[in-house]
Amino acid sequence: MKFDIDDLREQLVNHPLHSSIKTDEDLRTFMRAHVFCVWDFQSLLKDLQRRFTCVSIPWLPTEDGQAARLINEIVLEEESDEHPTREFASHYLLYQDAM
């Protein structure tokens, strides 16, 4: 199944939020609120990891290897992406450092 995301991408690119951030203080205000979205996404992701992979002891194989792989790949990037001043960090910590 192929999805056409051009319209959705266009809506994101032209969202009024972009033009409403005019000053550094505007950006700081946005980031102070948006950091909770970053944290919430990580919380949701960890719940998906708990549901679709095995994170308990003893380890047991999962039913859906494809789902487990997808979730674990996302977790890898979200929890240990490259950081500009130290080796690796979560996207949440990268976001906080950017603030």
mmCIF file of C-alpha atoms in Angstrom, residues 45-92:
data_model
loop_
_atom_site.group_PDB
_atom_site.id
_atom_site.type_symbol
_atom_site.label_atom_id
_atom_site.label_comp_id
_atom_site.label_asym_id
_atom_site.label_seq_id
_atom_site.Cartn_x
_atom_site.Cartn_y
_atom_site.Cartn_z
ATOM 1 C CA LEU A 45 7.407 4.556 22.155
ATOM 2 C CA LYS A 46 8.549 2.773 25.314
ATOM 3 C CA ASP A 47 5.020 1.434 25.784
ATOM 4 C CA LEU A 48 5.080 0.088 22.218
ATOM 5 C CA GLN A 49 8.460 -1.476 22.920
ATOM 6 C CA ARG A 50 7.065 -3.112 26.056
ATOM 7 C CA ARG A 51 4.071 -4.467 24.089
ATOM 8 C CA PHE A 52 5.807 -5.642 20.905
ATOM 9 C CA THR A 53 9.213 -6.737 22.147
ATOM 10 C CA CYS A 54 10.481 -8.507 25.218
ATOM 11 C CA VAL A 55 11.945 -6.185 27.830
ATOM 12 C CA SER A 56 11.436 -8.472 30.814
ATOM 13 C CA ILE A 57 13.433 -11.276 32.383
ATOM 14 C CA PRO A 58 13.501 -14.013 31.371
ATOM 15 C CA TRP A 59 13.728 -12.954 27.756
ATOM 16 C CA LEU A 60 11.224 -14.643 25.458
ATOM 17 C CA PRO A 61 10.956 -14.358 21.681
ATOM 18 C CA THR A 62 8.233 -12.104 20.309
ATOM 19 C CA GLU A 63 5.379 -13.140 18.047
ATOM 20 C CA ASP A 64 5.856 -10.376 15.479
ATOM 21 C CA GLY A 65 9.524 -10.006 14.582
ATOM 22 C CA GLN A 66 8.848 -7.298 12.015
ATOM 23 C CA ALA A 67 7.041 -5.093 14.564
ATOM 24 C CA ALA A 68 9.771 -5.725 17.136
ATOM 25 C CA ARG A 69 12.446 -4.715 14.635
ATOM 26 C CA LEU A 70 10.638 -1.513 13.660
ATOM 27 C CA ILE A 71 10.063 -0.464 17.273
ATOM 28 C CA ASN A 72 13.634 -1.289 18.297
ATOM 29 C CA GLU A 73 15.066 0.699 15.364
ATOM 30 C CA ILE A 74 13.021 3.733 16.413
ATOM 31 C CA VAL A 75 14.072 3.285 20.054
ATOM 32 C CA LEU A 76 17.731 3.109 18.993
ATOM 33 C CA GLU A 77 17.493 6.467 17.231
ATOM 34 C CA GLU A 78 15.352 8.115 19.919
ATOM 35 C CA GLU A 79 17.497 6.997 22.852
ATOM 36 C CA SER A 80 21.006 7.161 21.440
ATOM 37 C CA ASP A 81 21.314 9.522 18.506
ATOM 38 C CA GLU A 82 24.552 11.354 17.765
ATOM 39 C CA HIS A 83 25.099 14.421 19.925
ATOM 40 C CA PRO A 84 27.181 17.340 18.662
ATOM 41 C CA THR A 85 29.264 17.699 21.846
ATOM 42 C CA ARG A 86 29.219 14.213 23.374
ATOM 43 C CA GLU A 87 28.978 10.794 21.809
ATOM 44 C CA PHE A 88 25.287 9.879 22.029
ATOM 45 C CA ALA A 89 22.121 11.162 23.696
ATOM 46 C CA SER A 90 18.372 10.759 23.579
ATOM 47 C CA HIS A 91 16.329 13.093 21.410
ATOM 48 C CA TYR A 92 14.813 14.424 24.625
#
